[in-house]
DNA sequence: GCAAGTAGTGAATCATTATTCATTCTTTGT
DNA sequence: ACAAAGAATGAATAATGATTCACTACTTGC
């Protein structure tokens, strides 16, 4: 007997894997998924194209993984914003704000996650991601109804509407052409975020009904 | 001198063009843009693949054209719903309802128009289409503010939120896998439409502020 | 029916990249 | 140092479908 996988090797492989993930993310942040070429990714990671396939089943799988990771970060941030003390409405307000602000800070990444046309496997991940957001919001809405600070409503539907409203409002500002043309001032962005959050909160809270 | 294009020929060509448009739409209604093959489209239209290229610059251009046409119909319907007499809120309510109902009646078509990942040229058309909706809603919101039945707000942003909320709520129910699994009863759909419209109208009308 | 021009054809081509795999290079335990 | 096993390589391949284009079949006006 001879070669047996050792800790050192395991680490080295993990490192390579991370490098690949990193360079993929770099490519995506540059021009989205569609324009990220495996050759470029491998090149950036300092490995041969073939090596990439020792770590990931396929380009699509690699992308799905990247998507999952990036997404997890975002969802965690929103979850965090929702888990501070305060009324449900306050918590929702801060979570929506967080979502929008983060998106505007990394427009290309946000566009890739929210709106870029992607391959089926990645699209699947996107649905998961949107559901994750919706679930978070949904729970907060339920809390709000229980607390009495939100009127009776279908929490699932309302949360989906939140995700849609905020995503759509950001697509314009995020889309690559738009971004290139008009970077947008901080002030402008704050205003945008305010208006979006305003609409969303109103959508949930109407004091009639 | 000899051959000169005549009315008869012009008509015949127009007919062929229409046939191509029709069969493209048929393919799209079946499985979206991505899976629509030019060979199949040509076959259905009863022409050779090459002929298709005498009528359209490229597959993408053909798709963009189809998209534009389909979109125009939808936008017109919503415009119609907005142009009846009544308060702005009533008119918006009926327009949102129309939008949702039409989408649920032709799920695959709606999915292709609203959410399917598409090529750049088509995506461009999609932005135009969304803007068209947003503009319609925007005007109605302005009217509402003037009438006093809606509070002060950023009409452009609010209208974008409307489009987003309604699109997103429909994506789940529309996506091909979902549709195949659960056709959804008429009753269920009515409920869905109600909840969406409810959220949207609340988003616009909150009686505080 | 003929000449001049246009429309239609569809098999062959092309372009694009992801993926493979025969080969070379490393690691490991003895 | 050696044999056994795995890891890395990257040029060659493969697959996919849109697009082309040399050719045939029409139309037209005389």
Coordinates of C-alpha atoms (C1' of nucleotides) in Angstrom, one line a residue:
Chain A
X1 CA 0.0 0.0 0.0
X2 CA 1.2 3.5 -0.6
X3 CA -0.7 6.7 -1.0
X4 CA -3.5 7.3 1.5
X5 CA -5.3 10.7 1.7
X6 CA -3.8 12.6 4.5
X7 CA -4.9 15.7 6.4
X8 CA -2.4 17.9 4.6
X9 CA -3.8 16.9 1.3
X10 CA -7.4 17.3 2.4
X11 CA -6.5 20.9 3.4
X12 CA -4.7 21.6 0.2
X13 CA -7.7 20.4 -1.8
X14 CA -10.1 22.5 0.3
X15 CA -7.9 25.5 -0.3
X16 CA -8.1 24.9 -4.1
X17 CA -11.8 24.6 -3.8
X18 CA -12.0 27.8 -2.0
X19 CA -9.8 29.5 -4.5
X20 CA -12.2 28.4 -7.3
X21 CA -15.2 29.6 -5.4
X22 CA -13.5 32.9 -4.8
X23 CA -12.5 33.4 -8.4
X24 CA -16.0 32.4 -9.6
X25 CA -17.5 35.0 -7.3
X26 CA -15.1 37.5 -8.7
X27 CA -16.1 36.8 -12.2
X28 CA -19.8 36.9 -11.3
X29 CA -19.3 40.2 -9.5
X30 CA -17.8 41.5 -12.7
X31 CA -20.4 40.5 -15.3
X32 CA -22.9 38.1 -13.8
X33 CA -23.1 34.3 -14.3
X34 CA -23.7 34.3 -18.0
X35 CA -20.5 35.8 -18.9
X36 CA -18.3 33.9 -16.4
X37 CA -16.2 31.4 -18.4
X38 CA -14.8 28.3 -16.8
X39 CA -11.4 29.0 -18.4
X40 CA -11.3 32.4 -16.9
X41 CA -12.4 31.1 -13.5
X42 CA -9.8 28.4 -13.5
X43 CA -7.2 30.9 -14.7
X44 CA -8.0 33.3 -11.8
X45 CA -7.9 30.4 -9.3
X46 CA -4.5 29.4 -10.7
X47 CA -5.6 25.9 -11.7
X48 CA -6.2 24.1 -15.0
X49 CA -9.7 23.9 -16.3
X50 CA -9.8 20.2 -15.7
X51 CA -9.1 20.7 -12.0
X52 CA -12.3 22.6 -11.7
X53 CA -14.1 19.4 -12.6
X54 CA -12.4 17.5 -9.8
X55 CA -14.2 19.9 -7.4
X56 CA -17.5 20.5 -9.1
X57 CA -19.7 18.2 -11.2
X58 CA -20.2 20.9 -13.9
X59 CA -20.2 24.6 -14.5
X60 CA -23.8 24.8 -13.6
X61 CA -23.3 23.0 -10.3
X62 CA -20.4 25.3 -9.5
X63 CA -22.7 28.2 -10.1
X64 CA -25.5 26.7 -8.1
X65 CA -23.0 26.3 -5.2
X66 CA -21.8 29.9 -5.5
X67 CA -25.3 31.1 -5.6
X68 CA -26.2 29.1 -2.5
X69 CA -23.3 30.5 -0.6
X70 CA -23.9 34.1 -1.6
X71 CA -27.5 33.8 -0.9
X72 CA -26.9 32.4 2.6
X73 CA -25.0 35.5 3.6
X74 CA -27.8 37.7 2.4
X75 CA -30.5 35.8 4.0
X76 CA -28.6 35.7 7.3
X77 CA -28.2 39.4 7.3
X78 CA -31.9 39.9 6.9
X79 CA -32.6 37.3 9.5
X80 CA -30.3 39.2 11.8
X81 CA -32.1 42.4 11.2
X82 CA -35.4 40.7 12.0
X83 CA -34.2 39.2 15.3
X84 CA -33.5 42.4 17.2
X85 CA -36.0 43.4 19.9
X86 CA -38.9 45.7 18.9
X87 CA -42.3 45.6 17.3
X88 CA -42.8 43.4 14.3
X89 CA -43.3 46.5 12.2
X90 CA -40.0 48.0 13.3
X91 CA -38.2 44.8 12.7
X92 CA -39.7 44.5 9.2
X93 CA -38.7 48.0 8.5
X94 CA -35.1 47.5 9.4
X95 CA -34.9 44.1 7.5
X96 CA -36.3 45.6 4.3
X97 CA -33.9 48.5 4.6
X98 CA -31.0 46.1 5.1
X99 CA -32.0 44.1 2.0
X100 CA -32.2 47.2 -0.2
X101 CA -29.1 48.8 1.1
X102 CA -27.0 45.7 0.6
X103 CA -28.3 45.3 -2.9
X104 CA -27.4 48.9 -3.8
X105 CA -23.9 48.5 -2.4
X106 CA -23.1 45.6 -4.7
X107 CA -25.3 46.2 -7.7
X108 CA -23.8 43.6 -10.0
X109 CA -23.9 40.9 -7.4
X110 CA -27.4 41.8 -6.4
X111 CA -28.5 41.8 -10.1
X112 CA -26.9 38.3 -10.5
X113 CA -28.8 37.0 -7.5
X114 CA -32.1 38.7 -8.1
X115 CA -32.7 39.3 -11.7
X116 CA -30.1 37.9 -14.1
X117 CA -31.3 35.3 -16.5
X118 CA -29.7 32.1 -15.3
X119 CA -29.6 28.4 -16.1
X120 CA -32.2 26.1 -14.7
X121 CA -30.2 24.7 -11.8
X122 CA -29.3 28.2 -10.6
X123 CA -32.9 29.3 -11.2
X124 CA -33.9 26.6 -8.8
X125 CA -31.6 27.9 -6.2
X126 CA -33.1 31.3 -6.8
X127 CA -36.5 30.1 -6.0
X128 CA -35.2 28.5 -2.8
X129 CA -33.6 31.9 -2.0
X130 CA -36.7 33.8 -2.5
X131 CA -38.7 31.4 -0.5
X132 CA -36.1 31.8 2.3
X133 CA -36.7 35.5 2.4
X134 CA -40.4 35.1 2.1
X135 CA -40.4 32.7 5.1
X136 CA -38.5 35.1 7.2
X137 CA -40.9 37.9 6.4
X138 CA -43.8 35.6 6.8
X139 CA -42.9 34.8 10.4
X140 CA -42.5 38.4 11.2
X141 CA -45.9 39.2 9.7
X142 CA -47.5 36.5 11.8
X143 CA -45.8 38.0 14.9
X144 CA -47.2 41.4 13.9
X145 CA -50.7 40.0 13.6
X146 CA -50.4 38.3 16.9
X147 CA -49.1 41.5 18.5
X148 CA -52.0 43.4 17.0
X149 CA -49.8 45.8 15.1
X150 CA -50.7 44.3 11.8
X151 CA -54.2 43.6 10.5
X152 CA -55.4 40.2 9.5
X153 CA -53.9 39.1 6.2
X154 CA -52.4 36.2 4.3
X155 CA -48.9 36.2 5.7
X156 CA -47.4 34.1 2.9
X157 CA -48.9 36.2 0.2
X158 CA -47.9 39.4 1.8
X159 CA -44.4 38.3 2.3
X160 CA -44.1 37.3 -1.3
X161 CA -45.4 40.7 -2.3
X162 CA -42.7 42.3 -0.1
X163 CA -40.0 40.4 -1.9
X164 CA -41.5 41.2 -5.3
X165 CA -41.9 44.9 -4.6
X166 CA -38.4 45.4 -3.3
X167 CA -36.8 43.2 -6.0
X168 CA -38.6 45.0 -8.8
X169 CA -37.8 48.4 -7.5
X170 CA -34.2 47.5 -7.4
X171 CA -34.0 45.8 -10.8
X172 CA -34.0 49.1 -12.7
X173 CA -31.3 50.7 -10.5
X174 CA -29.3 47.4 -10.6
X175 CA -29.4 46.4 -14.2
X176 CA -25.9 46.5 -15.6
X177 CA -26.7 49.1 -18.3
X178 CA -28.4 51.4 -15.7
X179 CA -25.6 51.0 -13.2
X180 CA -22.9 51.9 -15.8
X181 CA -24.9 54.9 -16.9
X182 CA -25.9 56.3 -13.5
X183 CA -24.0 55.3 -10.4
X184 CA -26.5 57.2 -8.3
X185 CA -25.7 59.4 -5.3
X186 CA -25.9 58.2 -1.7
X187 CA -28.6 60.7 -1.2
X188 CA -30.6 59.4 -4.1
X189 CA -30.3 55.9 -2.9
X190 CA -31.5 56.7 0.6
X191 CA -34.5 58.3 -0.9
X192 CA -35.1 55.3 -3.0
X193 CA -34.8 53.0 -0.1
X194 CA -37.2 55.1 1.9
X195 CA -39.9 55.1 -0.7
X196 CA -39.7 51.4 -1.2
X197 CA -39.8 50.6 2.5
X198 CA -42.7 53.1 2.9
X199 CA -44.8 51.3 0.3
X200 CA -44.0 47.9 1.8
X201 CA -44.9 48.9 5.3
X202 CA -48.1 50.6 4.1
X203 CA -48.9 47.4 2.2
X204 CA -48.8 45.5 5.5
X205 CA -50.3 47.9 7.9
X206 CA -53.2 49.9 6.5
X207 CA -55.0 51.1 9.6
X208 CA -58.5 50.5 8.1
X209 CA -59.7 46.9 7.6
Chain B
X1 CA -37.3 45.1 -66.8
X2 CA -39.2 42.2 -65.3
X3 CA -40.1 41.2 -61.8
X4 CA -41.4 44.1 -59.7
X5 CA -42.9 43.4 -56.2
X6 CA -46.6 43.4 -56.5
X7 CA -49.5 43.7 -54.0
X8 CA -50.2 40.0 -54.3
X9 CA -46.7 39.1 -53.4
X10 CA -46.6 41.6 -50.6
X11 CA -49.7 39.9 -49.1
X12 CA -48.3 36.5 -49.5
X13 CA -45.2 37.5 -47.7
X14 CA -47.1 39.1 -45.0
X15 CA -49.1 35.9 -44.6
X16 CA -46.0 33.8 -44.3
X17 CA -44.6 36.2 -41.7
X18 CA -47.8 36.0 -39.7
X19 CA -47.7 32.2 -39.9
X20 CA -44.2 32.3 -38.5
X21 CA -45.2 34.6 -35.7
X22 CA -48.2 32.4 -34.9
X23 CA -46.2 29.2 -34.8
X24 CA -43.5 30.9 -32.7
X25 CA -46.1 32.0 -30.2
X26 CA -47.4 28.4 -30.2
X27 CA -44.0 27.1 -29.3
X28 CA -43.5 29.7 -26.6
X29 CA -46.9 28.9 -25.1
X30 CA -45.8 25.3 -25.0
X31 CA -42.5 25.6 -23.3
X32 CA -41.2 29.2 -23.2
X33 CA -38.6 30.9 -25.3
X34 CA -35.6 28.8 -24.4
X35 CA -37.0 25.6 -25.7
X36 CA -38.4 27.0 -28.9
X37 CA -36.3 25.7 -31.7
X38 CA -36.2 27.6 -35.1
X39 CA -36.5 24.3 -36.9
X40 CA -39.7 23.5 -35.1
X41 CA -41.1 27.0 -35.5
X42 CA -40.4 26.8 -39.3
X43 CA -41.9 23.4 -39.4
X44 CA -45.1 24.5 -37.7
X45 CA -45.3 27.5 -40.0
X46 CA -44.9 25.2 -43.0
X47 CA -41.8 26.9 -44.3
X48 CA -38.1 26.1 -44.5
X49 CA -35.7 27.3 -41.8
X50 CA -34.0 29.5 -44.2
X51 CA -37.3 31.3 -45.0
X52 CA -37.5 32.4 -41.4
X53 CA -34.4 34.4 -41.9
X54 CA -35.9 36.3 -44.8
X55 CA -38.5 37.6 -42.4
X56 CA -36.4 38.0 -39.3
X57 CA -32.8 39.0 -38.7
X58 CA -32.2 36.3 -36.2
X59 CA -33.9 34.0 -33.7
X60 CA -33.4 36.6 -31.0
X61 CA -35.0 39.3 -33.1
X62 CA -37.9 37.0 -33.9
X63 CA -38.4 36.5 -30.2
X64 CA -38.1 40.1 -29.4
X65 CA -40.8 40.8 -32.0
X66 CA -43.1 38.1 -30.5
X67 CA -42.5 39.5 -27.1
X68 CA -43.4 43.0 -28.2
X69 CA -46.6 41.8 -29.8
X70 CA -47.7 39.7 -26.9
X71 CA -46.8 42.4 -24.5
X72 CA -48.8 45.0 -26.3
X73 CA -51.9 43.0 -26.0
X74 CA -51.4 42.7 -22.2
X75 CA -50.6 46.3 -21.7
X76 CA -53.6 47.3 -23.7
X77 CA -55.9 45.2 -21.5
X78 CA -54.6 46.8 -18.4
X79 CA -54.8 50.3 -20.0
X80 CA -58.4 49.5 -20.8
X81 CA -59.2 48.5 -17.3
X82 CA -57.7 51.7 -16.1
X83 CA -59.7 53.9 -18.5
X84 CA -63.2 53.2 -17.2
X85 CA -64.9 55.8 -15.1
X86 CA -64.5 55.6 -11.3
X87 CA -62.1 56.7 -8.6
X88 CA -58.4 56.0 -9.1
X89 CA -58.5 53.4 -6.4
X90 CA -61.3 51.5 -8.1
X91 CA -59.6 51.7 -11.4
X92 CA -56.3 50.5 -10.1
X93 CA -58.1 47.6 -8.3
X94 CA -59.7 46.5 -11.5
X95 CA -56.5 46.8 -13.5
X96 CA -54.5 44.8 -11.0
X97 CA -57.1 42.2 -11.0
X98 CA -57.1 42.0 -14.8
X99 CA -53.3 41.6 -14.8
X100 CA -53.4 38.7 -12.4
X101 CA -56.4 37.0 -13.9
X102 CA -55.0 37.0 -17.4
X103 CA -51.7 35.7 -16.2
X104 CA -53.3 32.8 -14.3
X105 CA -55.3 31.9 -17.4
X106 CA -52.3 31.4 -19.6
X107 CA -49.6 30.4 -17.1
X108 CA -46.9 29.4 -19.5
X109 CA -47.3 32.5 -21.6
X110 CA -47.3 34.7 -18.5
X111 CA -44.2 32.9 -17.2
X112 CA -42.4 33.5 -20.5
X113 CA -43.3 37.2 -20.4
X114 CA -42.7 37.8 -16.7
X115 CA -40.1 35.5 -15.4
X116 CA -38.5 33.2 -17.9
X117 CA -34.7 33.7 -18.2
X118 CA -34.4 35.1 -21.7
X119 CA -31.7 36.4 -24.1
X120 CA -30.5 40.0 -23.8
X121 CA -32.6 41.4 -26.6
X122 CA -35.7 39.9 -25.2
X123 CA -34.8 41.0 -21.7
X124 CA -34.5 44.5 -23.1
X125 CA -38.1 44.3 -24.4
X126 CA -39.1 43.0 -21.0
X127 CA -37.8 46.1 -19.3
X128 CA -39.8 48.2 -21.8
X129 CA -42.8 46.1 -21.0
X130 CA -42.5 46.5 -17.3
X131 CA -41.9 50.2 -17.7
X132 CA -45.1 50.4 -19.8
X133 CA -47.1 48.9 -17.0
X134 CA -45.4 51.0 -14.4
X135 CA -46.2 54.1 -16.4
X136 CA -49.9 53.2 -16.6
X137 CA -50.1 52.6 -12.9
X138 CA -48.1 55.7 -12.3
X139 CA -50.5 57.9 -14.0
X140 CA -53.4 56.4 -12.1
X141 CA -51.6 57.0 -8.9
X142 CA -51.0 60.6 -9.8
X143 CA -54.7 60.9 -10.5
X144 CA -55.5 59.4 -7.1
X145 CA -53.3 61.8 -5.3
X146 CA -54.9 64.7 -7.2
X147 CA -58.4 63.3 -6.3
X148 CA -57.3 63.0 -2.7
X149 CA -58.1 59.3 -2.5
X150 CA -54.4 58.5 -2.3
X151 CA -51.8 60.0 0.1
X152 CA -48.7 61.8 -1.1
X153 CA -46.1 59.4 -2.4
X154 CA -43.6 58.8 -5.1
X155 CA -45.8 57.6 -7.9
X156 CA -43.0 56.1 -10.0
X157 CA -41.7 54.0 -7.1
X158 CA -45.1 52.9 -6.0
X159 CA -46.1 51.8 -9.4
X160 CA -42.8 49.8 -9.7
X161 CA -43.6 48.2 -6.4
X162 CA -47.0 47.3 -7.7
X163 CA -45.6 45.6 -10.7
X164 CA -43.0 43.8 -8.6
X165 CA -45.5 42.6 -6.0
X166 CA -47.9 41.2 -8.4
X167 CA -45.3 39.6 -10.7
X168 CA -43.5 37.9 -7.8
X169 CA -46.7 36.6 -6.3
X170 CA -47.5 35.1 -9.7
X171 CA -44.1 33.6 -10.4
X172 CA -44.6 30.7 -7.9
X173 CA -48.0 29.7 -9.2
X174 CA -46.8 30.3 -12.8
X175 CA -43.5 28.5 -12.9
X176 CA -43.7 25.5 -15.2
X177 CA -43.0 22.9 -12.5
X178 CA -45.5 24.3 -10.2
X179 CA -48.1 24.6 -12.9
X180 CA -47.7 21.0 -13.9
X181 CA -47.9 19.8 -10.3
X182 CA -50.8 21.9 -9.1
X183 CA -53.2 23.3 -11.7
X184 CA -55.0 25.2 -9.0
X185 CA -58.8 25.5 -8.6
X186 CA -60.7 28.6 -9.8
X187 CA -61.6 29.2 -6.2
X188 CA -58.0 29.1 -5.0
X189 CA -57.0 31.5 -7.8
X190 CA -59.7 34.0 -6.9
X191 CA -58.4 34.0 -3.3
X192 CA -54.9 34.5 -4.6
X193 CA -55.9 37.4 -6.7
X194 CA -57.8 39.0 -3.9
X195 CA -54.9 38.8 -1.5
X196 CA -52.5 40.3 -4.0
X197 CA -54.7 43.1 -4.9
X198 CA -55.4 43.7 -1.2
X199 CA -51.8 44.1 -0.4
X200 CA -51.2 46.4 -3.4
X201 CA -54.1 48.6 -2.6
X202 CA -53.1 48.9 1.0
X203 CA -49.6 49.7 -0.1
X204 CA -51.0 52.7 -2.0
X205 CA -53.8 53.9 0.3
X206 CA -52.8 53.7 4.0
X207 CA -55.1 56.1 5.6
X208 CA -52.5 57.4 8.0
X209 CA -49.6 59.5 6.7
Chain C
dG1 C1' -42.0 31.9 -73.7
dC2 C1' -38.3 34.5 -72.1
dA3 C1' -35.3 37.3 -69.4
dA4 C1' -34.6 39.5 -65.1
dG5 C1' -35.3 39.5 -60.6
dT6 C1' -37.1 37.7 -56.1
dA7 C1' -38.5 34.1 -52.8
dG8 C1' -37.9 29.6 -50.9
dT9 C1' -35.1 25.7 -49.7
dG10 C1' -32.6 22.7 -46.2
dA11 C1' -28.2 20.3 -45.9
dA12 C1' -23.9 21.8 -44.7
dT13 C1' -21.3 24.9 -42.0
dC14 C1' -19.9 27.5 -38.1
dA15 C1' -19.2 29.2 -33.6
dT16 C1' -19.0 28.7 -29.0
dT17 C1' -17.6 26.6 -24.9
dA18 C1' -18.2 23.1 -21.6
dT19 C1' -16.3 18.8 -20.8
dT20 C1' -13.2 14.8 -21.2
dC21 C1' -9.2 11.9 -20.7
dA22 C1' -4.5 10.2 -21.8
dT23 C1' -0.7 11.8 -19.8
dT24 C1' 2.4 13.8 -16.4
dC25 C1' 3.4 15.1 -11.8
dT26 C1' 2.9 14.5 -6.5
dT27 C1' 2.2 12.3 -2.4
dT28 C1' 2.5 8.5 0.6
dG29 C1' 4.2 4.4 3.3
dT30 C1' 7.6 1.1 3.4
Chain D
dA1 C1' 14.2 4.9 -3.6
dC2 C1' 10.3 2.7 -5.1
dA3 C1' 5.7 1.3 -6.1
dA4 C1' 1.0 2.4 -5.6
dA5 C1' -2.4 5.6 -5.7
dG6 C1' -4.4 10.1 -6.4
dA7 C1' -4.3 14.8 -8.3
dA8 C1' -3.5 18.1 -11.9
dT9 C1' -3.1 19.2 -16.6
dG10 C1' -4.9 21.4 -20.9
dA11 C1' -5.2 20.3 -25.8
dA12 C1' -8.5 17.8 -28.2
dT13 C1' -13.3 16.7 -28.4
dA14 C1' -18.2 16.9 -28.5
dA15 C1' -22.6 18.7 -28.6
dT16 C1' -25.7 21.8 -29.7
dG17 C1' -28.4 24.5 -32.7
dA18 C1' -28.5 28.9 -35.0
dT19 C1' -27.2 30.6 -39.4
dT20 C1' -25.7 30.6 -44.2
dC21 C1' -25.7 30.1 -49.1
dA22 C1' -25.6 27.8 -53.6
dC23 C1' -29.2 26.3 -55.7
dT24 C1' -34.1 25.7 -57.4
dA25 C1' -38.6 27.5 -58.2
dC26 C1' -41.5 31.2 -58.7
dT27 C1' -43.4 35.9 -60.6
dT28 C1' -43.5 39.5 -63.4
dG29 C1' -43.7 42.5 -67.6
dC30 C1' -42.8 42.3 -72.2

